[in-house]
Short mmCIF file of C-alpha atoms and ligand atoms in Angstrom, two decimals:
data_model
loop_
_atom_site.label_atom_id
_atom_site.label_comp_id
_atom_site.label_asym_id
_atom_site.label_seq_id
_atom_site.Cartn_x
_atom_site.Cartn_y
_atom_site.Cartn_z
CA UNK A 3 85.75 107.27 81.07
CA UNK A 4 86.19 105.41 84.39
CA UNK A 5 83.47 105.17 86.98
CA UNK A 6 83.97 107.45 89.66
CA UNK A 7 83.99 105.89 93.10
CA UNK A 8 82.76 107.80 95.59
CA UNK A 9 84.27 106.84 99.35
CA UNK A 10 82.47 110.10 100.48
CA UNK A 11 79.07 108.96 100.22
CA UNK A 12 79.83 105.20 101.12
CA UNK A 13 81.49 106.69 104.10
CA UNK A 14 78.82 109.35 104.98
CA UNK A 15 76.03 106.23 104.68
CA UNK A 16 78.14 104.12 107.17
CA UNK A 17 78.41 107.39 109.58
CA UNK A 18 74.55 107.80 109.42
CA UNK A 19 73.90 104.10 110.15
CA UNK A 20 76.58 104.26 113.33
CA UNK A 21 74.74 107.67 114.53
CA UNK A 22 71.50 106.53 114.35
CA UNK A 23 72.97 102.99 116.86
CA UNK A 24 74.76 105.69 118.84
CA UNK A 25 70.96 107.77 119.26
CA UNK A 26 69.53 104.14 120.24
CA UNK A 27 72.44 103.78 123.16
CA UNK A 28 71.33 107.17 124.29
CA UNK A 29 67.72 106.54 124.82
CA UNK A 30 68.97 103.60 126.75
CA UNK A 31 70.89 106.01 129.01
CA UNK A 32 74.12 103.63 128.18
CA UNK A 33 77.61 104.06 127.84
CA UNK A 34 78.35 105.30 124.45
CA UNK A 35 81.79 104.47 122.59
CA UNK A 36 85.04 106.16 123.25
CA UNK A 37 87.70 106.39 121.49
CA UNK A 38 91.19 108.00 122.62
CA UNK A 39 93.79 109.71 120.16
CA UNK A 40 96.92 110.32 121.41
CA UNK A 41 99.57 112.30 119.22
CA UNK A 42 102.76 113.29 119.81
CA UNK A 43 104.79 116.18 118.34
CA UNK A 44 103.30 118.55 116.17
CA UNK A 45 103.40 116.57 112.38
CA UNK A 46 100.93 119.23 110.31
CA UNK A 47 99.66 116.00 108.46
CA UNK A 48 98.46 114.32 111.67
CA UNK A 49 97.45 117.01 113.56
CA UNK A 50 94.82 117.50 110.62
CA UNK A 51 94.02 113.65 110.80
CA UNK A 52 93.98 113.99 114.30
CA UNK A 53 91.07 116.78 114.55
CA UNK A 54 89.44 115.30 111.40
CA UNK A 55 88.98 111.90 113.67
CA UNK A 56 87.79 113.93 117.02
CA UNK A 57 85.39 116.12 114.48
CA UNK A 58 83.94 112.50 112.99
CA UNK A 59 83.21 111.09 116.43
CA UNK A 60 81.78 114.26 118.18
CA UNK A 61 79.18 114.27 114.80
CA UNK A 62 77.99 111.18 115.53
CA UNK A 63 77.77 111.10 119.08
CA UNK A 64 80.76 109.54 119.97
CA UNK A 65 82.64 110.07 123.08
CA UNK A 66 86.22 111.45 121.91
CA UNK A 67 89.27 112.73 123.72
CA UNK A 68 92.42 114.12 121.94
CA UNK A 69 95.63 113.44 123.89
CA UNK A 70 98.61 116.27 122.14
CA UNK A 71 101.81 115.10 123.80
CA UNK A 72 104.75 117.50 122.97
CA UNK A 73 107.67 116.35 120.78
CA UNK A 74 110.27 115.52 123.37
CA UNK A 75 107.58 113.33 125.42
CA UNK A 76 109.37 110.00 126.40
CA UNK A 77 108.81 106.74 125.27
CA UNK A 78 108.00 105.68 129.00
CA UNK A 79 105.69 108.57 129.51
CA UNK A 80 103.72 107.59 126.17
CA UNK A 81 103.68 103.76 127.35
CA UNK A 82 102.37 105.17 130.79
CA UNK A 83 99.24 106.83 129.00
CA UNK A 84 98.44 103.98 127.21
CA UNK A 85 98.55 101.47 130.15
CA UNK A 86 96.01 104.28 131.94
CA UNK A 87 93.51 104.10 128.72
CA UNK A 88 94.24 100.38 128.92
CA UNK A 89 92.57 100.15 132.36
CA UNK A 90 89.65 103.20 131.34
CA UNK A 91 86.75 101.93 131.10
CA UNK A 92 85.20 104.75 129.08
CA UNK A 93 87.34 104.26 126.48
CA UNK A 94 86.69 101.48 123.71
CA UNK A 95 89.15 102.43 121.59
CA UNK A 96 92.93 103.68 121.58
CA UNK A 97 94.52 104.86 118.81
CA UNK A 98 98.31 106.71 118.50
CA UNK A 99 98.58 108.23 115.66
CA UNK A 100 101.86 107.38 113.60
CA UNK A 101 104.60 108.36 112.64
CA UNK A 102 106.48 108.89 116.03
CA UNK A 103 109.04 110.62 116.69
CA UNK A 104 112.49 108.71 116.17
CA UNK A 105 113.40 108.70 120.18
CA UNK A 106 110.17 106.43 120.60
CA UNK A 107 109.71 102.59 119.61
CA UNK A 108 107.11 102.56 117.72
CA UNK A 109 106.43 99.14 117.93
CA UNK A 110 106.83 98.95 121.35
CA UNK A 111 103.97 101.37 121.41
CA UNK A 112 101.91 99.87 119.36
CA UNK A 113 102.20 96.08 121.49
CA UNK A 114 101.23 98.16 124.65
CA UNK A 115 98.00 98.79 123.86
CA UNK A 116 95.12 96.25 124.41
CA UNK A 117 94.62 93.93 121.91
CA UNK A 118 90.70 94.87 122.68
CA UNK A 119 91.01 98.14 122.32
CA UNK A 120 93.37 97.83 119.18
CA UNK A 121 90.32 100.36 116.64
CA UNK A 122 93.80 100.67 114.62
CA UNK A 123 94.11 96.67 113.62
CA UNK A 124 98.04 97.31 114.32
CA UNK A 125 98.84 95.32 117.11
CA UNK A 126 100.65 91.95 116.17
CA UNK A 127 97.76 89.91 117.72
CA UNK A 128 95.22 92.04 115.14
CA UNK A 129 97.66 91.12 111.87
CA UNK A 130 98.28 87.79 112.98
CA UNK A 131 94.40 87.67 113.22
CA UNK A 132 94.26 89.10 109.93
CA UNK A 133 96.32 87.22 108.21
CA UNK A 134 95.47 83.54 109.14
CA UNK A 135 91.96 84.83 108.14
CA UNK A 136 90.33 85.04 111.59
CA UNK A 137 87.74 87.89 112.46
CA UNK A 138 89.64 90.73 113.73
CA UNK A 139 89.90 94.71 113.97
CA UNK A 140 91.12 95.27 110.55
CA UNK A 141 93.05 98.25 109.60
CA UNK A 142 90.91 101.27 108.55
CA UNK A 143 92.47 102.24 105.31
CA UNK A 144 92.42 98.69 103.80
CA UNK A 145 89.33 98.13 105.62
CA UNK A 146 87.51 101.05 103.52
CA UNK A 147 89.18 100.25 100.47
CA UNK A 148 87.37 96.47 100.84
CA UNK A 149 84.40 98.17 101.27
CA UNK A 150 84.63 100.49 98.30
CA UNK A 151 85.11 97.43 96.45
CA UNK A 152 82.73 95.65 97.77
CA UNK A 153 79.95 98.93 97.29
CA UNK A 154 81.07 99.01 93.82
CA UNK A 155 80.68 95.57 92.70
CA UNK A 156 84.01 95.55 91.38
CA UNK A 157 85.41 91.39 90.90
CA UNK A 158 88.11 90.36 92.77
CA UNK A 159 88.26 86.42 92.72
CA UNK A 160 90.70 84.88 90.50
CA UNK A 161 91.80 88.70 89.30
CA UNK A 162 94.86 89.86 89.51
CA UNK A 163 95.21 93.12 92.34
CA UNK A 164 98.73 94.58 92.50
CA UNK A 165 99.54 96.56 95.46
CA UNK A 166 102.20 99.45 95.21
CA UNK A 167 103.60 99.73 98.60
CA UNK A 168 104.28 97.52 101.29
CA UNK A 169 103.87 99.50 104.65
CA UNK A 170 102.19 98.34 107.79
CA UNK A 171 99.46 100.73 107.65
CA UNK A 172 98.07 99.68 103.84
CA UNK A 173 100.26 97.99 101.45
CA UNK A 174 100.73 94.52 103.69
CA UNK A 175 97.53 94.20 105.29
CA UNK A 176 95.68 95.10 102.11
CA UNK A 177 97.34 92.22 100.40
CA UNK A 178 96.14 89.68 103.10
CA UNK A 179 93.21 90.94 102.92
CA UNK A 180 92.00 90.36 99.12
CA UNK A 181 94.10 86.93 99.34
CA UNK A 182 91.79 85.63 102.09
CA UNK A 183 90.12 82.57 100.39
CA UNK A 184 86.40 84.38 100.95
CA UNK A 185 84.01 86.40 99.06
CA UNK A 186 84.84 89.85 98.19
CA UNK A 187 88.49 88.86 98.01
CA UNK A 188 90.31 85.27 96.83
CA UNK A 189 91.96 87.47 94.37
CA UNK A 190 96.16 87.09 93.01
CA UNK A 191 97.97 89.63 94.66
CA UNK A 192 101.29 90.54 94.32
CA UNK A 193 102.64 93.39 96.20
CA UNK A 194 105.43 95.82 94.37
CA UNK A 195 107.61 98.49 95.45
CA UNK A 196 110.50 100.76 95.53
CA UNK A 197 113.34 98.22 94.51
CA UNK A 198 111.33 97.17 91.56
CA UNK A 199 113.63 97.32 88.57
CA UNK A 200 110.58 98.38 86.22
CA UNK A 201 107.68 98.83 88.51
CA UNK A 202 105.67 99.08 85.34
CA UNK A 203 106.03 95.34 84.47
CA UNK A 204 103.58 94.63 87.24
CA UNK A 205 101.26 97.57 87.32
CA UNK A 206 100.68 97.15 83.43
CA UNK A 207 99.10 93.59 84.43
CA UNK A 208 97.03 95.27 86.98
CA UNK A 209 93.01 94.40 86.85
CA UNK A 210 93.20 96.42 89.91
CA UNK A 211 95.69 98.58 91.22
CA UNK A 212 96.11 99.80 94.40
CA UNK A 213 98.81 102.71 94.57
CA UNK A 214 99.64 103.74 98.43
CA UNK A 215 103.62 105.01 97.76
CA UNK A 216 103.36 108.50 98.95
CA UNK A 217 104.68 109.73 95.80
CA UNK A 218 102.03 112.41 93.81
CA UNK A 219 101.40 111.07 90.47
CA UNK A 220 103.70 108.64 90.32
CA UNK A 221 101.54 106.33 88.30
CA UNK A 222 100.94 107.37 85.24
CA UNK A 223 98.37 106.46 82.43
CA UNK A 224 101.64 103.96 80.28
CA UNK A 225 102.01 101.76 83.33
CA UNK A 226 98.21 100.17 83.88
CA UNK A 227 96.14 98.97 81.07
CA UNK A 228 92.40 99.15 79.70
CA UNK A 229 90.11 98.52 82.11
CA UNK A 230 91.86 98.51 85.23
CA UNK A 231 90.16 99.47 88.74
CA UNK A 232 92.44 101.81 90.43
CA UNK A 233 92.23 102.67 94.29
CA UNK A 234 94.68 105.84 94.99
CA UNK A 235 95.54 105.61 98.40
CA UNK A 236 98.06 108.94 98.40
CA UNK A 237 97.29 111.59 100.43
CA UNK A 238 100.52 114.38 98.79
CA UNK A 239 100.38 118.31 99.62
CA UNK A 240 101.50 120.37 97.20
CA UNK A 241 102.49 123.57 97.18
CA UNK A 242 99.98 125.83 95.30
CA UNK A 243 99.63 129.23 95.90
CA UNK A 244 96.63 129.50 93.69
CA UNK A 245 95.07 127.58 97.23
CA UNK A 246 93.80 129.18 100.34
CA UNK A 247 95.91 126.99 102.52
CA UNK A 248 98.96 127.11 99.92
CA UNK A 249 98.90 123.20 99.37
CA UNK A 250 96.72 121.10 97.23
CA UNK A 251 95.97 117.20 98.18
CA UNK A 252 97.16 115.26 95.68
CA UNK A 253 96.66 111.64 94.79
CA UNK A 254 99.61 108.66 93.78
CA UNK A 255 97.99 108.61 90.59
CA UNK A 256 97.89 110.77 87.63
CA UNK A 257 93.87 110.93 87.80
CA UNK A 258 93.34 113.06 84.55
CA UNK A 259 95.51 110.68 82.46
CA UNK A 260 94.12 107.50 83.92
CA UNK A 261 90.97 107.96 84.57
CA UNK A 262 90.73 107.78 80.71
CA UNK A 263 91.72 104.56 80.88
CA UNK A 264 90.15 103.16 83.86
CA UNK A 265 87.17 101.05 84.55
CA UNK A 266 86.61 102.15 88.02
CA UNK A 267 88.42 105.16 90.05
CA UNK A 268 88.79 106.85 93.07
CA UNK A 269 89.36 110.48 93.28
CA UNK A 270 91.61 112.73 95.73
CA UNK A 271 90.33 113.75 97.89
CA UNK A 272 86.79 112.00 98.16
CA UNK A 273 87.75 108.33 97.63
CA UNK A 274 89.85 106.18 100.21
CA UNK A 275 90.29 109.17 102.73
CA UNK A 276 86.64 109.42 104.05
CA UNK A 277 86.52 105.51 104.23
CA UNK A 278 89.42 105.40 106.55
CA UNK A 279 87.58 107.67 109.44
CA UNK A 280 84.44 105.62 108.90
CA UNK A 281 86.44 102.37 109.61
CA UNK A 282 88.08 103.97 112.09
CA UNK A 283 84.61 104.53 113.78
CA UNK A 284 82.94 101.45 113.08
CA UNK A 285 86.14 99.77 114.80
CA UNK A 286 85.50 101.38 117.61
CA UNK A 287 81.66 100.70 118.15
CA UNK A 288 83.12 97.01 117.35
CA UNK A 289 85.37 97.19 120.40
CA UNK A 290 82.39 99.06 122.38
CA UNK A 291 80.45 95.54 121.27
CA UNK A 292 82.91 93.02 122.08
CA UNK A 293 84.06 94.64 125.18
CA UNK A 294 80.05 95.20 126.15
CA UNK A 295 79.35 91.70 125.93
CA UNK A 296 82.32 90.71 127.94
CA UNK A 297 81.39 92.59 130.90
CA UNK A 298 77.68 91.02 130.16
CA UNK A 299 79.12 86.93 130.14
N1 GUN B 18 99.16 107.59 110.20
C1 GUN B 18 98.72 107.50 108.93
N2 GUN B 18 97.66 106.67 108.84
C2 GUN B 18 97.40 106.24 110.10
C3 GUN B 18 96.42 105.39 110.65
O1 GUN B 18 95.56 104.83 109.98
N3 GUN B 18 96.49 105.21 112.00
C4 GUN B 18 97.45 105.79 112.76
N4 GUN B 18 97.43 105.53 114.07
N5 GUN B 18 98.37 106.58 112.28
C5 GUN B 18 98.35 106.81 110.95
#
């Protein structure tokens, strides 16, 4: 039976450490951090993110503000906002949340904000960064899932980590990440996906897997083998009217049937999920930092 990694106490320990620098700002009488989210439409997915990263920062002392534009807000009106949080100096941090709607570039969005205030690591300056190995803002979900790997000891040099997925947000910049000739990474990666004849021919060679496809329990106990550490980065609702809310959260991976074969993995909800709010904190007392020191030189 696999290890069970728990993100929600690794990320409740790195909330507690960032609270208690928070408290020490206070008693200064500083500035604290601040961190924008700006959203637009009404996505019940990111709305829930949304309040979930307002909720984190308010509980540890953060300064937060939630931006809801509605639906039909254009893409010049969005840019506009952005360039305003650009040049606001209480705010460390600005973060969109994706997707967008279709009428709006999201790319273009995502270049307009500051490179220093980038807590999302998705601005081409922040993966270029990232991926010639430079210290950056990383991105928070493969951020944690370093982390987790890191808390848990599990190997990475010289071992082979396939990656199902190959988005922006995880599947890329996790990849760069744990090839980055350094410690706690220098591993073989190779990154799979949907036009993958038999996706099963690399996931069975897996010593860890890391599934972020967006499809529940799409990896099933035949396609890893013995062993394998297995980071489930879905977040799927189901519909289950056994539930109070009428969805369950499910994971990528079939945890019952895996988990029996597994070294090391994490559950959903309560593994990668927590981790990426922490990051997305500790990014933005990073920002607070850099941007502190600036205004100090
Ligand atoms: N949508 C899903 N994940 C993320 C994320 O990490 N950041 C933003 N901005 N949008 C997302």
């Amino acid at each position: 039976m696999a290890v069970l990694i728990d993100g929600k106490k690794v990320a409740a320990d790195i909330r507690e450490e960032l609270k208690s620098k928070v408290e020490w700002l206070k008693s200064l009488s500083v500035r604290v951090p601040g961190l924008v989210t700006i959203m637009v439409g009404d996505n019940p997915a990111s709305q829930s993110y949304v309040r979930s990263k307002g909720k984190a920062c308010a509980e540890i002392g953060m300064f937060s503000k939630i931006e809801i534009l509605p639906e039909e807000t254009s893409e010049i009106k969005l840019l506009e906002m952005i360039d305003s949080y650009n040049s606001n100096d209480d705010f460390d941090g600005i973060l969109v949340q994706l997707p967008l709607p279709k009428h709006i570039n999201e790319n273009k969005i995502i270049e307009r904000i500051s490179p220093e205030k980038d807590v999302d690591g998705f601005h081409p300056v922040s993966v270029g960064n990232l991926v010639i190995g430079k210290n950056t803002f990383y991105p928070c979900t493969p951020n944690g899932i370093v982390q987790l790997i890191k808390h848990y000891k599990i190997e990475t040099a010289g071992k082979h980590v396939v990656v199902v997925g190959r988005s922006n947000i995880v599947g890329k910049p996790i990849a760069n990440m744990l090839l980055q000739k350094k410690e706690g990474a220098n591993a073989i990666v190779t990154v799979c996906h949907s036009a993958a004849d038999v996706l099963s021919r690399y996931t069975k060679d897996a010593d860890i897997l890391i599934a972020a496809i967006g499809r529940a329990n799409f990896i099933t106990a035949d396609m890893v083998k013995d062993g394998v550490a297995v980071i489930d980065v879905g977040i799927n609702r189901i519909d289950d009217d056994s539930a109070p809310k009428g969805y369950k959260i499910t994971g990528d991976v079939d945890f019952e049937n895996v988990s029996k074969k597994a070294s090391f993995i994490t559950p959903v909800p309560g593994g990668v999920g927590p981790m990426t709010i922490a990051m997305l904190l500790q990014n933005t007392f990073l920002a607070y930092i850099k941007i502190t020191k600036q205004k100090l030189a």
